C-alpha cells in the first residue's frame, strides 16, 4: 500500500517545485501553445528556424550579460560593443587587408578588449558598472562611427558564413548552441564561474575567503565583451555587412532576457538555461505578434508588460518561499 | 496573576510550508514588567516576536491586547496599539541624519514642508531618553554600530510605546552602553511600559528581567522567575545540562616544551587604527584580545589577515613574513579569518552550504581552471558532518540556517583549507548557548592539533574562559597582557578603559 502511494506524493511535490523554479519555461510553453492555436503560421519549420536565427543574437549577448549580472554588475555597452567588434572585423578585412579568418578573430578581440576596459574601470577605477559601461556604450558606438565614417562595410566571407547555413541548419543556431554550452560550462564548472556567484552574492565575503575579486570582475566584463563581439559578428554575417547602427538598444533586450530567466539584478543568482529561455520568450512574443499582424508599436508595449510580469511573479515567488 | 496583561499571545502556532516553527506557545507582557524570552537560535523567538509586531500572522491561537482579541495585519497596526520593536538587524538609512532617521515616516511638517527645527527638537528629546549625546544632524552611516543601535532604540522609544519588544538589543553594545540601556529600561518599567526582552547574555536576565519564558524547538518549556540560576536556565533551554560553559583545556599545549612560535606580529601600525602592536602566538595557544568597541581590535585582526593595508611593521607566520594586504598569501601561510559580521563579511547567504564551505579552497584545488566539484563536495560534506552543521541538505542556501550553524560553516571553510592560525572576531556573536559550546570545543580541537588562535571578543566571560593569555587594547595601543591565571574581569577592564565611566 505505502509503496504505491508514497512515490505518487513525491512526484507531485517535485512537479510543483519544478514549476516554481522554471516559471519562465512554463510561460514559454504556454506562449507557444497559445500561438499554435491562434495561427497556423507559427508551428512551421521555416518560422521556427526564423525564431532560432532571431534569438541567436539576443541570446549570445545575454549569455555575456548573465556573467555580469550574476557577478552583481550590469553591462549597458554590449550592443555598442557588438557593433564595434563587427566593424573592426570588417575594417581589418577591407582596409587593413588582413585575411578573413584573422579579421574575424580581430573582431572578437576588439569585443574582449572593450569588455576588459569596462572591467578595469569597474574593479580598479571604482566606477559603478552602470556608469563604466554607459561610458563604454558611447565610446564604442562613437568609435564604430569613426572607423566606418558612418557607412556600412561589407564583411569577409568567414563572417558571412556565421550568418549563412550549414547544410539545412542556419549557422546562427549552431553558434548559439555552442555559445550556450560554453557559457554554461564556464559558469558551472570553472573556478571563475563559481567565483562569479560568490562575488555577486557577497563581494566582501568572497574577498575575505581569498578570492581575487578584482581580477574576477575584469574577467567577467571581458567575457561579456567577447560574447558581445560574437553576437555582433553573427548579426553582421546575416546582413553581409557591418552596420554602424547595428544592435542599438540590444543591451536592454539582453538584460530583459537574463532577468526573465530568473537572475537577480542584485547578483549571485542566474543560469544560462534561464537566460536562453528568457531570450526565447522575448523573440517568440515578437514573432507571434508579427504573425498576428500586431504593429511594432504595440509589440513594445507587450514586451514591456511581459518583463514587468516575469520579474513581478519571480519576486512574489521568492517572497512566499522565504516568508 | 489577577492583573490583566497588556498583550498576550495565546496558544499561538505558526508553520512555514511543511515546517512548524511555533507550536502552542503562550506569552504575556505585563505593564511595568520585563518578560524575557529565552531559547537557542531556531527555538522560535524571532517568529514569536514577529507575530507580536504584526509581521507574521499566527496560524493558530490568538493575540489579545488589553483583553480584546485583535489581529495585527501590519507593523503599523501593532504600532497603533503601542507595540514597538527594536530589531536585531538595524533598520536605519545610513545616508540620512539621526534626526531624519528617528522621525522617519512621521516627520513634522509646516505648510507641507518638513519642519526641520521641530524634527531636530523631537529627535533630541528622543536621544535624551537614553542619554545619548550626539549631534542629531550627524549622518547615521558615520556612527559606529553601537551608536546606530542606540539611535534605533531612541527611535522606538519616541513612538510612546506601551509595549516594547527588544530583540537582542545588547548584542552589539559595550558594557557601559548596556548599563545605560538597562537604566532606560528600569525607567520605562517604572512608567508602566511592558517589555519583551531577548538576549543571549544569561547574566543580563537576572539584571533586567522579571519572568522568563523558555522555548525549545518552537515549544513552550517553562516560565520561571528571572532570578533562576543560569545553570538551570541553560538546562531548560538546551534540554541537557552543560557541564562547563567554557570547556578550555587550559595549559594543555602551553605546558609542553615544543612551544613553537607560529604567529609573530612586530611593530604593526596603521595610522588612526592601531600603533606599534607586538605579540606572538605559540602552537596550541588561544590568545584573547579584549578591549572596548573602537579600541582597534577588529582593525588589527583584519590587518593580520591581509584584509586591510597597514603602514609599518611585519606579520610573520612560521618565520615567513607575509606581504601586506594580501589575503591569498595569508591563507596560503595558514591563516583563516572568521570576520566580525558573519552575514556581511563571512557568508554568501544566497549560496549553498556547499559553496560557502568551499570558497577558500575553490582555486587551490582546481585543475586547469576547472573547479574540483566532487572533491569540494565530499570535503564539505565531511566537515559539515564533523562540525554537526544542522541543515536539510548541503545544497540548501546557507542564509536559512541558524546563526550558530552559519558560524560553524565559516569555521568549516578554514578547516577544509587546513588553516593553522585562526583569527576569530566575535566568534560567538548571535550564536546560541549550545552552538557556543560546540565552537569552544572546536577551538580546543584546533589548538590540540597544534593550531594557534587569536580571538577578539566583547564578551569578557568568553575571553576569560577561553584564553591562555589575554591582550588588552585601548585606543589602538596594547595596554597590557595578562595570563589566564591573573586575569579577572576587573583587571581587564582597568586596562581597557583608564576612565571607564567616561568611555561612551
Short mmCIF file of N, CA, C and O in Angstrom, two decimals, chain A residues 185 188-192 194-195 197-198 201-202 204-211 215 267-269 322-323, chain B residues 16 56 302 307 327 331 337 339 343-348 355 359-360 362-363 366 369-371 373 413-414:
data_model
loop_
_atom_site.label_atom_id
_atom_site.label_comp_id
_atom_site.label_asym_id
_atom_site.label_seq_id
_atom_site.Cartn_x
_atom_site.Cartn_y
_atom_site.Cartn_z
N UNK A 185 29.18 25.95 -19.29
CA UNK A 185 30.35 25.26 -18.76
C UNK A 185 31.17 26.23 -17.90
O UNK A 185 31.57 25.90 -16.78
N UNK A 188 29.29 27.01 -14.60
CA UNK A 188 29.06 25.91 -13.66
C UNK A 188 30.31 25.16 -13.23
O UNK A 188 30.37 24.66 -12.13
N UNK A 189 31.24 25.07 -14.14
CA UNK A 189 32.34 24.15 -13.86
C UNK A 189 33.67 24.82 -13.54
O UNK A 189 34.54 24.20 -12.96
N UNK A 190 33.86 26.05 -13.97
CA UNK A 190 35.19 26.64 -13.78
C UNK A 190 35.24 27.44 -12.48
O UNK A 190 34.23 27.85 -11.92
N UNK A 191 36.46 27.63 -12.03
CA UNK A 191 36.69 28.42 -10.81
C UNK A 191 36.14 29.83 -11.01
O UNK A 191 35.46 30.37 -10.13
N UNK A 192 36.42 30.40 -12.18
CA UNK A 192 35.98 31.77 -12.41
C UNK A 192 34.45 31.85 -12.38
O UNK A 192 33.88 32.79 -11.81
N UNK A 194 32.27 29.82 -10.75
CA UNK A 194 31.76 29.67 -9.39
C UNK A 194 32.06 30.93 -8.57
O UNK A 194 31.29 31.32 -7.71
N UNK A 195 33.21 31.54 -8.87
CA UNK A 195 33.57 32.76 -8.15
C UNK A 195 32.60 33.90 -8.45
O UNK A 195 32.36 34.75 -7.60
N UNK A 197 29.41 33.81 -8.76
CA UNK A 197 28.27 33.74 -7.85
C UNK A 197 28.65 34.30 -6.48
O UNK A 197 27.87 35.00 -5.84
N UNK A 198 29.87 33.97 -6.03
CA UNK A 198 30.31 34.44 -4.72
C UNK A 198 30.46 35.96 -4.71
O UNK A 198 30.01 36.64 -3.80
N UNK A 201 27.07 37.53 -4.89
CA UNK A 201 26.29 37.29 -3.68
C UNK A 201 26.78 38.11 -2.51
O UNK A 201 25.99 38.67 -1.76
N UNK A 202 28.09 38.20 -2.34
CA UNK A 202 28.67 38.99 -1.25
C UNK A 202 30.15 39.17 -1.54
O UNK A 202 30.97 38.32 -1.22
N UNK A 204 32.41 41.07 -0.29
CA UNK A 204 33.34 41.14 0.84
C UNK A 204 33.64 39.74 1.39
O UNK A 204 34.79 39.43 1.69
N UNK A 205 32.61 38.91 1.48
CA UNK A 205 32.84 37.54 1.95
C UNK A 205 33.74 36.80 0.97
O UNK A 205 34.62 36.03 1.37
N UNK A 206 33.55 37.04 -0.32
CA UNK A 206 34.39 36.40 -1.33
C UNK A 206 35.84 36.84 -1.17
O UNK A 206 36.77 36.03 -1.20
N UNK A 207 36.03 38.14 -0.95
CA UNK A 207 37.38 38.68 -0.81
C UNK A 207 38.07 38.10 0.42
O UNK A 207 39.22 37.68 0.38
N UNK A 208 37.35 38.07 1.55
CA UNK A 208 37.95 37.57 2.79
C UNK A 208 38.21 36.07 2.72
O UNK A 208 38.95 35.53 3.52
N UNK A 209 37.57 35.38 1.75
CA UNK A 209 37.86 33.96 1.56
C UNK A 209 39.03 33.77 0.61
O UNK A 209 39.34 32.65 0.23
N UNK A 210 39.65 34.86 0.19
CA UNK A 210 40.83 34.76 -0.65
C UNK A 210 40.56 34.77 -2.14
O UNK A 210 41.47 34.55 -2.94
N UNK A 211 39.32 35.01 -2.55
CA UNK A 211 39.04 35.07 -3.99
C UNK A 211 39.51 36.42 -4.53
O UNK A 211 39.27 37.46 -3.92
N UNK A 215 40.21 40.75 -10.11
CA UNK A 215 40.56 40.00 -11.33
C UNK A 215 39.32 39.29 -11.87
O UNK A 215 39.11 39.19 -13.08
N UNK A 267 22.54 40.32 -7.95
CA UNK A 267 23.71 39.45 -8.06
C UNK A 267 23.56 38.11 -7.36
O UNK A 267 22.69 37.92 -6.53
N UNK A 268 24.43 37.17 -7.74
CA UNK A 268 24.50 35.89 -7.06
C UNK A 268 23.57 34.81 -7.57
O UNK A 268 23.68 33.66 -7.17
N UNK A 269 22.62 35.17 -8.43
CA UNK A 269 21.66 34.20 -8.95
C UNK A 269 21.58 34.32 -10.47
O UNK A 269 21.65 35.42 -11.00
N UNK A 322 10.40 32.51 1.04
CA UNK A 322 11.18 32.91 2.21
C UNK A 322 10.32 33.29 3.39
O UNK A 322 10.77 33.31 4.52
N UNK A 323 9.06 33.69 3.09
CA UNK A 323 8.20 34.23 4.14
C UNK A 323 7.98 33.22 5.22
O UNK A 323 7.88 33.50 6.36
N UNK B 16 5.59 27.27 8.40
CA UNK B 16 6.02 27.73 7.08
C UNK B 16 6.12 26.49 6.20
O UNK B 16 7.03 25.69 6.38
N UNK B 56 4.19 38.69 11.14
CA UNK B 56 3.57 37.40 10.79
C UNK B 56 2.20 37.30 11.45
O UNK B 56 1.99 37.85 12.53
N UNK B 302 42.05 42.36 11.10
CA UNK B 302 41.90 42.45 9.64
C UNK B 302 43.25 42.70 8.96
O UNK B 302 43.52 42.17 7.89
N UNK B 307 43.34 41.61 5.10
CA UNK B 307 42.13 42.23 4.56
C UNK B 307 42.30 43.74 4.37
O UNK B 307 41.66 44.32 3.51
N UNK B 327 45.37 38.76 1.06
CA UNK B 327 44.60 37.70 1.72
C UNK B 327 45.04 36.32 1.23
O UNK B 327 45.19 35.38 2.00
N UNK B 331 46.28 33.24 3.50
CA UNK B 331 45.60 31.94 3.54
C UNK B 331 46.60 30.83 3.25
O UNK B 331 46.63 29.79 3.91
N UNK B 337 40.44 33.53 8.68
CA UNK B 337 39.86 34.71 9.31
C UNK B 337 38.35 34.52 9.43
O UNK B 337 37.66 34.36 8.44
N UNK B 339 35.39 36.58 10.27
CA UNK B 339 35.16 38.01 10.46
C UNK B 339 34.03 38.32 11.44
O UNK B 339 33.21 37.46 11.78
N UNK B 343 27.12 37.74 8.44
CA UNK B 343 26.28 37.86 7.25
C UNK B 343 26.86 38.81 6.22
O UNK B 343 26.72 38.60 5.03
N UNK B 344 27.49 39.88 6.69
CA UNK B 344 28.00 40.88 5.77
C UNK B 344 29.37 40.53 5.20
O UNK B 344 29.71 40.94 4.10
N UNK B 345 30.18 39.78 5.98
CA UNK B 345 31.55 39.54 5.55
C UNK B 345 31.92 38.07 5.48
O UNK B 345 32.89 37.72 4.82
N UNK B 346 31.16 37.22 6.16
CA UNK B 346 31.57 35.83 6.24
C UNK B 346 30.95 34.93 5.19
O UNK B 346 31.59 34.01 4.70
N UNK B 347 29.70 35.21 4.85
CA UNK B 347 28.96 34.24 4.04
C UNK B 347 28.31 34.88 2.84
O UNK B 347 27.99 36.06 2.83
N UNK B 348 28.11 34.07 1.80
CA UNK B 348 27.26 34.46 0.68
C UNK B 348 25.91 33.79 0.97
O UNK B 348 25.74 32.60 0.76
N UNK B 355 28.83 25.53 -1.33
CA UNK B 355 29.63 26.61 -1.93
C UNK B 355 30.34 27.42 -0.85
O UNK B 355 31.52 27.72 -0.97
N UNK B 359 34.77 28.14 -0.56
CA UNK B 359 35.36 29.29 -1.25
C UNK B 359 36.87 29.40 -1.09
O UNK B 359 37.57 29.72 -2.03
N UNK B 360 37.38 29.12 0.12
CA UNK B 360 38.81 29.32 0.35
C UNK B 360 39.65 28.31 -0.42
O UNK B 360 40.82 28.53 -0.69
N UNK B 362 38.49 26.85 -3.38
CA UNK B 362 37.97 26.74 -4.75
C UNK B 362 39.11 26.79 -5.77
O UNK B 362 39.22 25.94 -6.65
N UNK B 363 39.98 27.78 -5.62
CA UNK B 363 41.04 27.96 -6.61
C UNK B 363 42.18 26.97 -6.37
O UNK B 363 42.73 26.41 -7.32
N UNK B 366 41.60 23.49 -7.78
CA UNK B 366 41.17 23.39 -9.18
C UNK B 366 42.30 22.88 -10.06
O UNK B 366 43.48 23.03 -9.74
N UNK B 369 41.92 25.45 -14.14
CA UNK B 369 40.81 26.39 -14.05
C UNK B 369 39.46 25.75 -13.85
O UNK B 369 38.45 26.44 -13.72
N UNK B 370 39.42 24.41 -13.80
CA UNK B 370 38.14 23.74 -13.58
C UNK B 370 37.99 23.40 -12.10
O UNK B 370 38.88 22.83 -11.49
N UNK B 371 36.85 23.78 -11.55
CA UNK B 371 36.61 23.53 -10.14
C UNK B 371 36.55 22.03 -9.88
O UNK B 371 36.02 21.26 -10.68
N UNK B 373 34.74 19.71 -8.46
CA UNK B 373 33.38 19.60 -7.92
C UNK B 373 33.23 18.47 -6.91
O UNK B 373 32.78 18.68 -5.79
N UNK B 413 35.04 26.31 6.65
CA UNK B 413 35.79 26.75 5.46
C UNK B 413 37.28 26.69 5.72
O UNK B 413 38.05 26.26 4.88
N UNK B 414 37.68 27.14 6.92
CA UNK B 414 39.11 27.18 7.24
C UNK B 414 39.63 25.81 7.64
O UNK B 414 40.82 25.53 7.50
#
